[in-house]
Every structure is written in structure tokens, then in C-alpha cells.
Coordinates of C-alpha atoms in Angstrom, one line a residue:
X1 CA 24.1 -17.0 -4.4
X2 CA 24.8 -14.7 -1.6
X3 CA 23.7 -11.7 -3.3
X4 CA 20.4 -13.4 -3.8
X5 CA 20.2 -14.0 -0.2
X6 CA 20.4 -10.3 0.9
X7 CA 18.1 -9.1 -2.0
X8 CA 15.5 -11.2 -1.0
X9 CA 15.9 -10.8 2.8
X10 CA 16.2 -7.0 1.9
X11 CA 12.9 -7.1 -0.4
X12 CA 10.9 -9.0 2.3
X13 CA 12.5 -6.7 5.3
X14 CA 11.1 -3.3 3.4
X15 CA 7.8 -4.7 1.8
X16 CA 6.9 -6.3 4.7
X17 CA 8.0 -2.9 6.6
X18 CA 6.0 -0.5 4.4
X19 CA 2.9 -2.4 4.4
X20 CA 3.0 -2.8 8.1
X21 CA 3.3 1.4 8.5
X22 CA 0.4 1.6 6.2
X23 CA -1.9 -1.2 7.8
X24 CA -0.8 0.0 11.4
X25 CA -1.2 3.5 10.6
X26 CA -4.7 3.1 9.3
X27 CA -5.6 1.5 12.0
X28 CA -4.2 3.7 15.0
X29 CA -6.0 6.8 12.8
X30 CA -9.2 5.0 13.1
X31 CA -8.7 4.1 16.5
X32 CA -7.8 7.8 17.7
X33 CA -10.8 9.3 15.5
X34 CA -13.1 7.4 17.6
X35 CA -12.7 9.5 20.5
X36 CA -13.8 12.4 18.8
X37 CA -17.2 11.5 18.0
X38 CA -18.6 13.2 21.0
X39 CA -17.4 16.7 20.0
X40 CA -19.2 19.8 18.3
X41 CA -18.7 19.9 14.8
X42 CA -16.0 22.7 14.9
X43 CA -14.1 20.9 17.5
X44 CA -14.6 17.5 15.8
X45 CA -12.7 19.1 13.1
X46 CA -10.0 20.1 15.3
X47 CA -10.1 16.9 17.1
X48 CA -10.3 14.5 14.1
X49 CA -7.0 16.3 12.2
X50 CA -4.8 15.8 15.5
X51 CA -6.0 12.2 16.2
X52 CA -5.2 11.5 12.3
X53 CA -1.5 13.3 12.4
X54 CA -0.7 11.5 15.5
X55 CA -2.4 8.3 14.5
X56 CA -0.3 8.1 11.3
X57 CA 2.6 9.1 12.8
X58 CA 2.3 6.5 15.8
X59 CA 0.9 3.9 13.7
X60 CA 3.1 4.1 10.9
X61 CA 6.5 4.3 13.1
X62 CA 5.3 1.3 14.9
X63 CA 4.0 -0.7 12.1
X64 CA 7.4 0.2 10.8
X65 CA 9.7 -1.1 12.7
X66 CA 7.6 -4.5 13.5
X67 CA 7.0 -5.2 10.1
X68 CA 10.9 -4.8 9.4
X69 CA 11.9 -7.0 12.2
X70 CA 9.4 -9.7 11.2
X71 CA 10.0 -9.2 7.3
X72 CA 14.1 -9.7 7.9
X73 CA 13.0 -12.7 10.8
X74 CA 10.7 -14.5 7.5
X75 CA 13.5 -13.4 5.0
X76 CA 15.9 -15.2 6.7
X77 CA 14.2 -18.4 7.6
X78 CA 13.4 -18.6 3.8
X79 CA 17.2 -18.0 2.6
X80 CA 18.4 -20.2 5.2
X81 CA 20.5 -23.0 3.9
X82 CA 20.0 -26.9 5.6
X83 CA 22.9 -28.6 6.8
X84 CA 23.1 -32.1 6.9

């Protein structure tokens, strides 16, 4: 039963982790492309391939690591046992 306990905390942890880099990173790429709408085109290029590198990588490192931490937090109030 034990084993079943970590998998599960283990699956929730990472799925939860992995969707929260993609959803975060998405997001923060959006967020950063927005402040270079006001460009030329050439330097809109420029612009929009730096916000999107740093945006994933920021996003992604930080939905990462929260998603993790609240995957394990859920994974473990689902495995807990009740004691009476």
C-alpha cells in the first residue's frame, strides 16, 4: 500500500508540475510579446524571439516548481490515511 502512495503522490507531483510549466510558460510568453507591439517590423522580430525565449524559460521554471509543490501538497492530502 505504500508503494501506491508514492506512485500516486509522484504521478500528481510531475503531471501537475509539467502542466503548470506549460500553462505558466504560455502565459509569461504572451505577457512579454505584448511589449513589443510598438516596434518596427525588423525589431519586432528581434523583440518578439527574446520575449518568447525568456518568457518560456521564466514561465516554465516557475510554473515548474509551483505546480510540483502544489501537485505533491494534493497528492498527499489524497493518500493520507484517517485516524480514528
Amino acid at each position: 500500500m505504500t508503494k501506491n502512495k508514492i506512485l500516486i503522490c509522484t504521478f500528481l507531483a510531475l503531471s501537475s508540475g509539467f502542466f503548470g510549466a506549460y500553462t505558466s510558460g504560455q502565459i509569461t510568453t504572451m505577457l512579454h510579446n505584448q511589449k513589443c507591439q510598438n516596434q518596427y517590423w525588423g525589431l519586432k522580430v528581434i523583440c518578439n524571439t527574446g520575449a518568447t525565449l525568456g518568457g518560456i524559460w521564466q514561465g516554465s521554471t516557475t510554473g515548474l516548481w509551483t505546480g510540483t509543490v502544489l501537485g505533491a501538497f494534493v497528492g498527499g492530502l489524497v493518500t493520507r490515511e484517517n485516524r480514528n
